[in-house]
PDB file of C-alpha atoms in Angstrom:
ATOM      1  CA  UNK A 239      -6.240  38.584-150.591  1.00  0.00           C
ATOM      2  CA  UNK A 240     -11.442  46.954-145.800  1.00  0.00           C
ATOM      3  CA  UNK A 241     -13.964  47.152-147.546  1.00  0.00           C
ATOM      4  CA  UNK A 242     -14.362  50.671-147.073  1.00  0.00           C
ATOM      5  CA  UNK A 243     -12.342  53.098-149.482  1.00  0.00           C
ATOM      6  CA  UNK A 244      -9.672  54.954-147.661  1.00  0.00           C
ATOM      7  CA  UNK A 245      -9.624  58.274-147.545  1.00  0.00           C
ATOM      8  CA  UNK A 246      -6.892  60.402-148.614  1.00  0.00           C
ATOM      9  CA  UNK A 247      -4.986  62.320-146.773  1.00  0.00           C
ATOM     10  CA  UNK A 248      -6.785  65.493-146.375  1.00  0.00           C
ATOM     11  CA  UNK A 249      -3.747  67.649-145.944  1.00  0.00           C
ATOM     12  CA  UNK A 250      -1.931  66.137-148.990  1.00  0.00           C
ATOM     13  CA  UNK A 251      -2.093  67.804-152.576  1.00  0.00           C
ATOM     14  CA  UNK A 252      -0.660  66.003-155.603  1.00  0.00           C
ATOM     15  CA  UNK A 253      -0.216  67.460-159.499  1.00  0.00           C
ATOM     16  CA  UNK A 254       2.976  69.278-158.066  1.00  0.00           C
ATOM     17  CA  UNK A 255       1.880  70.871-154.923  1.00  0.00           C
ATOM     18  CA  UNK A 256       3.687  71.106-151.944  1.00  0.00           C
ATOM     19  CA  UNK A 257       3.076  68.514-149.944  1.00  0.00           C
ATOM     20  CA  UNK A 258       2.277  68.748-145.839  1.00  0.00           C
ATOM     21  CA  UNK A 259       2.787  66.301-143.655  1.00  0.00           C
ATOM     22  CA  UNK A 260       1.479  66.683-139.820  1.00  0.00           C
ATOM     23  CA  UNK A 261       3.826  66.443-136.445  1.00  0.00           C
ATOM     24  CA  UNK A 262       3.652  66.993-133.609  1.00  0.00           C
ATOM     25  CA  UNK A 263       6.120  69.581-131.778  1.00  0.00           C
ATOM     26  CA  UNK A 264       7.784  68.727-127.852  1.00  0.00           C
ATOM     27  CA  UNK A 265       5.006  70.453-126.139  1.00  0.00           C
ATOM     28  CA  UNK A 266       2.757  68.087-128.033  1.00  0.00           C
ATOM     29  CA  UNK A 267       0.844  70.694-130.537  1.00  0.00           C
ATOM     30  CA  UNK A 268       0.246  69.316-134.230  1.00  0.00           C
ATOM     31  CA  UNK A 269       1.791  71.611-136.787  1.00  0.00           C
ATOM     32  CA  UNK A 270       1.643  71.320-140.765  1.00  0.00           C
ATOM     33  CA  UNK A 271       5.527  71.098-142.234  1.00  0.00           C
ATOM     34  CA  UNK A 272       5.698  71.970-146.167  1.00  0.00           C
ATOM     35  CA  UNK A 273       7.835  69.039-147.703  1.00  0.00           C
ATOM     36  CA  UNK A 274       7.542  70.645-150.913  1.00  0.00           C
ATOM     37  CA  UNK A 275       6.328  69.101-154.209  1.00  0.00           C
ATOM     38  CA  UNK A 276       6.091  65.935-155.375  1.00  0.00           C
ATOM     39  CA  UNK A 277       8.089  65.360-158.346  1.00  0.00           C
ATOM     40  CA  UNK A 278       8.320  62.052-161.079  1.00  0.00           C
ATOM     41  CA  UNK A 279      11.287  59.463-159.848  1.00  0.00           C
ATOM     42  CA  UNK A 280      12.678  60.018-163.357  1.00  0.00           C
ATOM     43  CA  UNK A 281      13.400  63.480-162.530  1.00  0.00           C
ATOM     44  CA  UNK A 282      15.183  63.172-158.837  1.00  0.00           C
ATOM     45  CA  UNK A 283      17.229  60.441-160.265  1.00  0.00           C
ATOM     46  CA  UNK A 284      19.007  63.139-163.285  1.00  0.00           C
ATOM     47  CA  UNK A 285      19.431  65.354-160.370  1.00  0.00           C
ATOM     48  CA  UNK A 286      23.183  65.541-159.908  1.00  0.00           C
ATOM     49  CA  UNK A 287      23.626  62.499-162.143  1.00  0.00           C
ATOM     50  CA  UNK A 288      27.168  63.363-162.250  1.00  0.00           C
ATOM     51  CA  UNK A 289      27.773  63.744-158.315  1.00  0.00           C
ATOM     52  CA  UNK A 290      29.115  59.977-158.050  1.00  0.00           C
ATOM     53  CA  UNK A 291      28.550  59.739-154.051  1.00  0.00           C
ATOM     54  CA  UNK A 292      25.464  61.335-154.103  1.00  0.00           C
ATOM     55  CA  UNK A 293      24.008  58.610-157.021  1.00  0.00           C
ATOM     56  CA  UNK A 294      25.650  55.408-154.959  1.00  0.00           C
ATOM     57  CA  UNK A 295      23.414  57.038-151.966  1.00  0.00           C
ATOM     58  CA  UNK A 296      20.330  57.295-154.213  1.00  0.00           C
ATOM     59  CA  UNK A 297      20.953  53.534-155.599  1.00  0.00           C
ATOM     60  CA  UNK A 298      21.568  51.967-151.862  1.00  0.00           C
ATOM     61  CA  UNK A 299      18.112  53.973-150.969  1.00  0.00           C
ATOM     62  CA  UNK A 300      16.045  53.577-153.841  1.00  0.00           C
ATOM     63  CA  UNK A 301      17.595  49.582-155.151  1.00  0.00           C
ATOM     64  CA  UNK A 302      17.964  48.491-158.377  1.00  0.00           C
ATOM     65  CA  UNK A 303      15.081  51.126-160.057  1.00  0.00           C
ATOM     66  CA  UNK A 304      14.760  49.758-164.054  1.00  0.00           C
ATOM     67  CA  UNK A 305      14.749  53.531-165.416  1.00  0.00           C
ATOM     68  CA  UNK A 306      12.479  52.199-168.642  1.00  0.00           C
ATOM     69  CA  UNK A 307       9.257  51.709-166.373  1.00  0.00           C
ATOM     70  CA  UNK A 308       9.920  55.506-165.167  1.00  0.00           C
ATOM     71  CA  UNK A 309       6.978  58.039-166.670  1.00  0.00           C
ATOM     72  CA  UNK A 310       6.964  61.753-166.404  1.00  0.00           C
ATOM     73  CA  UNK A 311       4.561  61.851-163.821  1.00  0.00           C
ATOM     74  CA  UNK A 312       4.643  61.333-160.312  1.00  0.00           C
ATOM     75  CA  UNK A 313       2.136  58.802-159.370  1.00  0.00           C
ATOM     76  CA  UNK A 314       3.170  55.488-159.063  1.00  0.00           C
ATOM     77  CA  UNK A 315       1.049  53.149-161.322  1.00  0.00           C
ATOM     78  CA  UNK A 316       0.244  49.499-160.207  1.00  0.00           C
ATOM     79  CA  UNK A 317      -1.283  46.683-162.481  1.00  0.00           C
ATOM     80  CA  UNK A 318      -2.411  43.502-160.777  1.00  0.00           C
ATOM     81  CA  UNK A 319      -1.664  40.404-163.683  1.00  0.00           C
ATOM     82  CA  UNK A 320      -2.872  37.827-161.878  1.00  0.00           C
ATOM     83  CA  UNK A 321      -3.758  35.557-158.989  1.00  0.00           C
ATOM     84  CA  UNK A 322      -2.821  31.973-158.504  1.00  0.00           C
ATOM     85  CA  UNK A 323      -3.854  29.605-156.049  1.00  0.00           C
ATOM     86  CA  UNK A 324      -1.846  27.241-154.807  1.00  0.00           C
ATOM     87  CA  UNK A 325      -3.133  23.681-153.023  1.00  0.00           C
ATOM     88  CA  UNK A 326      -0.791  20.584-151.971  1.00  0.00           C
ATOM     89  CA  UNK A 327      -1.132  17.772-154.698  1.00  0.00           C
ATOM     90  CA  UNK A 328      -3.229  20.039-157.056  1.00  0.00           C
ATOM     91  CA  UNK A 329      -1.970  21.802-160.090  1.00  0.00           C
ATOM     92  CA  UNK A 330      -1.617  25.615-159.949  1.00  0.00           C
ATOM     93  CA  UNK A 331      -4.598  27.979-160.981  1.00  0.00           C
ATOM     94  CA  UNK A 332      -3.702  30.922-162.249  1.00  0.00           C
ATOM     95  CA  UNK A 333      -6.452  33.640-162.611  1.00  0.00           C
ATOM     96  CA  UNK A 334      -5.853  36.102-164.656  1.00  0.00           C
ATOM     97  CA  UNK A 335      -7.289  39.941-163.368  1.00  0.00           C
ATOM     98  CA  UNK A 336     -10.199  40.486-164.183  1.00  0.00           C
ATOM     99  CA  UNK A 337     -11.409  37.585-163.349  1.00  0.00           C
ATOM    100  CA  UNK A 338     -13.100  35.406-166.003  1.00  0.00           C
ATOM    101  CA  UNK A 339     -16.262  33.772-164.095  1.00  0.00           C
ATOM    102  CA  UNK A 340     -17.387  30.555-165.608  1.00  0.00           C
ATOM    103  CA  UNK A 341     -20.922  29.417-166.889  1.00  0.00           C
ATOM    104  CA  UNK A 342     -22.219  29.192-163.430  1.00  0.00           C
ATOM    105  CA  UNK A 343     -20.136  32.672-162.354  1.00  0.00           C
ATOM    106  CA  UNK A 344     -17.894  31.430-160.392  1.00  0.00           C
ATOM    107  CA  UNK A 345     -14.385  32.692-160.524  1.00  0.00           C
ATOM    108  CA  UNK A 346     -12.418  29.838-159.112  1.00  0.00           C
ATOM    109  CA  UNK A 347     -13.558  26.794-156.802  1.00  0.00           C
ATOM    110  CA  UNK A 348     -12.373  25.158-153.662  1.00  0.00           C
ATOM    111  CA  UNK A 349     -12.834  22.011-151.881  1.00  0.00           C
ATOM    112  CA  UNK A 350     -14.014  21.951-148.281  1.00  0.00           C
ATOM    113  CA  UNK A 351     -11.248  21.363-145.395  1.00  0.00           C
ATOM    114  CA  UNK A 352      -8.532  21.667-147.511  1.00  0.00           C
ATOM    115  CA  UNK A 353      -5.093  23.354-147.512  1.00  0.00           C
ATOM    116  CA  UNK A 354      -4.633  26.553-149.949  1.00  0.00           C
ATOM    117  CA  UNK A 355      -3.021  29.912-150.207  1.00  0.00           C
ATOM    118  CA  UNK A 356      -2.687  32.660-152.721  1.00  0.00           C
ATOM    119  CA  UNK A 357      -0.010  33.958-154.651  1.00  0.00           C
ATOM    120  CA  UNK A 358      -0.392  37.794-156.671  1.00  0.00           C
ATOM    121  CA  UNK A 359       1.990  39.150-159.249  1.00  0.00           C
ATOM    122  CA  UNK A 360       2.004  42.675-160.297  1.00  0.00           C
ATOM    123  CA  UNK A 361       3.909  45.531-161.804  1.00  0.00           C
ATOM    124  CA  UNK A 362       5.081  48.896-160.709  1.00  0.00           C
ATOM    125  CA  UNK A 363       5.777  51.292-163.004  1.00  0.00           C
ATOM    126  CA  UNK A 364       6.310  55.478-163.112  1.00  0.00           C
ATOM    127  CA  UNK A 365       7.340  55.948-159.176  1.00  0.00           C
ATOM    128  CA  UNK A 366       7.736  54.832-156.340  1.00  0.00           C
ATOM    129  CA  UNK A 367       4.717  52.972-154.273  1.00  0.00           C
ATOM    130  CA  UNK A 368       4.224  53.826-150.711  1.00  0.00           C
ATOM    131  CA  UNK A 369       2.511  51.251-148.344  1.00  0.00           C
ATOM    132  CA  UNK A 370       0.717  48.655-150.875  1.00  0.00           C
ATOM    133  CA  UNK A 371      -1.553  46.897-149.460  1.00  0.00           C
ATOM    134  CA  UNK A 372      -4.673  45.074-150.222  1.00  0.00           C
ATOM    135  CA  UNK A 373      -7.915  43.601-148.192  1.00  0.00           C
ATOM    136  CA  UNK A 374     -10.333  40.617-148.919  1.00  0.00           C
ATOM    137  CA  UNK A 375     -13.556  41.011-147.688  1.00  0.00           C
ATOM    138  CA  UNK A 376     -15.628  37.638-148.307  1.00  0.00           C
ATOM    139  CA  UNK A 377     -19.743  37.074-147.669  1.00  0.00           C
ATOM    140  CA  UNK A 378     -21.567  34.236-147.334  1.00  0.00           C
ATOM    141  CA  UNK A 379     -25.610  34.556-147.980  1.00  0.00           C
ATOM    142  CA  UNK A 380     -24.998  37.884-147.236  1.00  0.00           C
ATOM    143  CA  UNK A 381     -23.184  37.644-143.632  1.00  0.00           C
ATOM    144  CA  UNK A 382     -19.694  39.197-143.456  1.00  0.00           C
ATOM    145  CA  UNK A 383     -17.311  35.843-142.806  1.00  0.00           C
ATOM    146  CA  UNK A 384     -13.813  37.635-143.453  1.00  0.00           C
ATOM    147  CA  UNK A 385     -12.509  40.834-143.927  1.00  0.00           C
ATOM    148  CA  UNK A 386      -8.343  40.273-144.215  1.00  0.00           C
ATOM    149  CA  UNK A 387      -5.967  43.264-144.582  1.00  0.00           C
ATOM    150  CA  UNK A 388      -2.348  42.290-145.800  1.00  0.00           C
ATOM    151  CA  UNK A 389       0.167  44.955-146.294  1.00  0.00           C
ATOM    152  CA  UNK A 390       2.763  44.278-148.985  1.00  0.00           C
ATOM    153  CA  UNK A 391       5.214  46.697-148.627  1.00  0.00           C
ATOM    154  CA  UNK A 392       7.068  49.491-150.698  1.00  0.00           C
ATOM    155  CA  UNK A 393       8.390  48.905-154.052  1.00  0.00           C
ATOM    156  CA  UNK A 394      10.124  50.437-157.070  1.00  0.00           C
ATOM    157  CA  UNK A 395      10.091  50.555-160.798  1.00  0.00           C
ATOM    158  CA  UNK A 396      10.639  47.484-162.424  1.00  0.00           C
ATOM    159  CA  UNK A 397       9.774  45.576-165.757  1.00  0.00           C
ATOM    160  CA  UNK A 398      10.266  42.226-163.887  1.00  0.00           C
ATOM    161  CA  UNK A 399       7.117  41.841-161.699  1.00  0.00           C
ATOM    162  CA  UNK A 400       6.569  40.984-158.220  1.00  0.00           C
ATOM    163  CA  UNK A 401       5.652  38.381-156.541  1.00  0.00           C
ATOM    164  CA  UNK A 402       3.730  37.952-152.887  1.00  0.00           C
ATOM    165  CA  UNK A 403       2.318  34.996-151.479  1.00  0.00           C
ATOM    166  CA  UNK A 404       0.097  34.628-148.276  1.00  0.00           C
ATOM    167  CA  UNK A 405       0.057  32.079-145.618  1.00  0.00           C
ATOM    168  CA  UNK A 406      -1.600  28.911-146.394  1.00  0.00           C
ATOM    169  CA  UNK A 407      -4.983  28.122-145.089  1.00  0.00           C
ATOM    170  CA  UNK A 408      -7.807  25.783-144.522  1.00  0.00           C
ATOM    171  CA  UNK A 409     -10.656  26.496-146.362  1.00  0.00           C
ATOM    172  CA  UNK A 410     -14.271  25.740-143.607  1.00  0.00           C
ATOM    173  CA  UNK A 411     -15.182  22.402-143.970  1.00  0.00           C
ATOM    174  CA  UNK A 412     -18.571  21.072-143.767  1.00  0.00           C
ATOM    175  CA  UNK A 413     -22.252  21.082-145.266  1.00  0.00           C
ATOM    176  CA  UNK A 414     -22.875  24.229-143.792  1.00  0.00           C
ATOM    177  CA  UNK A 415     -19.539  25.508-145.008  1.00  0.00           C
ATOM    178  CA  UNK A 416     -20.022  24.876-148.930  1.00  0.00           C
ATOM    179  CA  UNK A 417     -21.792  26.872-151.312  1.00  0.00           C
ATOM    180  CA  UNK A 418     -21.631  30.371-152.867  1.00  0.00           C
ATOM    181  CA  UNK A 419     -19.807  32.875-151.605  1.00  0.00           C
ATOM    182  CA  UNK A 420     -18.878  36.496-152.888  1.00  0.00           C
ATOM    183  CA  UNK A 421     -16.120  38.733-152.032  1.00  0.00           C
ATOM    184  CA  UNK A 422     -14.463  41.969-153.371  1.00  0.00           C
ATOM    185  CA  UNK A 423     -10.496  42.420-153.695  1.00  0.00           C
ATOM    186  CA  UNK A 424      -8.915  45.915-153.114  1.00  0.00           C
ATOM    187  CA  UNK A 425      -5.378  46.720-154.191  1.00  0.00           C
ATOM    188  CA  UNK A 426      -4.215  50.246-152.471  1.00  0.00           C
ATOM    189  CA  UNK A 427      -1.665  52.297-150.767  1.00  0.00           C
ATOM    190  CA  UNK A 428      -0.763  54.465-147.990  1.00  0.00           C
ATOM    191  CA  UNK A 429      -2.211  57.980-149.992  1.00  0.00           C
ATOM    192  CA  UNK A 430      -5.238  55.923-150.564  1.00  0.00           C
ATOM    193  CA  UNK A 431      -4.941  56.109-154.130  1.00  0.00           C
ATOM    194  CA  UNK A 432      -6.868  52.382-155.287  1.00  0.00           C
ATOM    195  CA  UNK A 433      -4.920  50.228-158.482  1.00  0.00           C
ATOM    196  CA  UNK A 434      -7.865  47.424-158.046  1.00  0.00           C
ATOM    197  CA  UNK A 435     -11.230  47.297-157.205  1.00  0.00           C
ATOM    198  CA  UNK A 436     -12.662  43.676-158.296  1.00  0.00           C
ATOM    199  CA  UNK A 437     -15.874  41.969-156.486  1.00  0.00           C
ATOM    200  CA  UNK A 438     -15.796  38.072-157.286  1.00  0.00           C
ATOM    201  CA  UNK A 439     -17.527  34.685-156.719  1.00  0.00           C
ATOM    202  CA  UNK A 440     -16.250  31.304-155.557  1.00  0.00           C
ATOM    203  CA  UNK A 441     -17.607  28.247-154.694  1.00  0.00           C
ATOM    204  CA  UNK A 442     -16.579  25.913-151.689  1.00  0.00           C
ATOM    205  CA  UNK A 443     -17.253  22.253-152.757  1.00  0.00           C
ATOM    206  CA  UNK A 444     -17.418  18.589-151.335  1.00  0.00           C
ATOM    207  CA  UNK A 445     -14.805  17.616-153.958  1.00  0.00           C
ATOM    208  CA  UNK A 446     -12.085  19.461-156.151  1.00  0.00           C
ATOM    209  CA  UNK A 447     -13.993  19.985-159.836  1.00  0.00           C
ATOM    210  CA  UNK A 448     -12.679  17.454-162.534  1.00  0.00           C
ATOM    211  CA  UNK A 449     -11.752  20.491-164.183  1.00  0.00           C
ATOM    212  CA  UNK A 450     -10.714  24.014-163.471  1.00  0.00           C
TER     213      UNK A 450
END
């Protein structure tokens, strides 16, 4: 649903630093502009609470933020609840994360050549979230077969969680095709900062289980 951890932005400072972001000028030198410090959501939305033009502005910017998922600090906080997968004709699986692998640890299995997609919910709570995005890197005996990179979007503060679902897809079909496969799942965003790290199993099958 990069394998590699992204770094973080070397020029960045959290905890209440000032922040600097680089640009470049007209003559095409980079330069380092102080944004100042990164403060909790909860905070910038008392500021001028009473200043009624100035809080319609912050609503039509921000949406509908649910002030009860809003911490005191200023990093964002995102939980991952669950995946489900979705195939024509088939009842959904949901999967809740972590995955629970079953007595042959497997998390979920597939039948060759068919149609499928995935669909995540999660939560944001505290701030803000910049850039969410998340990669699926997959292996087969070893051998790198995919290595997708979705991104998600921004999103604020809300009890109600969200909900994305991907493209639907054919799962490889053939004798060559089934059999174990691994992958890992990685839930970040644009500072680099990682909600979910999770490496998996699956199986790709002649047939859909009896049960699952």
């Amino acid at each position: 649903m990069d394998d590699n951890k992204v770094k973080e932005n070397e020029h960045e400072k959290h905890d209440g630093a000032d922040i600097e972001e680089e640009e470049e000028d007209e003559e095409g030198h980079k330069r380092f502009v102080v944004l100042g410090p990164q403060v909790p959501l909860k905070e910038q939305l008392e500021l001028d609470k009473d200043d009624e033009s100035l809080r319609r502005w912050k609503e039509q910017l921000l949406g509908q933020v649910d002030t009860e998922q809003l911490g005191e600090t200023a990093e964002p906080e995102v939980k991952v609840l669950n995946l489900t997968i979705l195939s024509p004709g088939r009842p959904d699986l949901v999967l809740p994360i972590p995955f629970q692998a079953d007595d042959k640890g497997y998390a979920f299995t597939l039948k060759d050549g068919s149609l499928y997609s995935f669909r995540f919910s999660f939560t944001v709570s505290n701030n803000i979230v910049s850039g969410l995005k998340y990669t699926n890197t997959v292996w087969k005996t070893g051998v790198r077969v995919e290595n997708k990179k979705m991104m998600l979007g921004t999103f604020s503060p809300q009890l109600e969680p969200y909900v994305y679902e991907g493209e639907e897809e054919t799962t490889p079909a053939g004798i060559f095709a089934r059999g174990s496969y691994s992958a890992k799942l990685r839930f970040f965003d644009d500072d680099g900062k990682c909600y979910l790290e999770t490496s998996y199993y699956f199986e790709i099958r002649k047939e859909w289980p009896a049960t699952q």
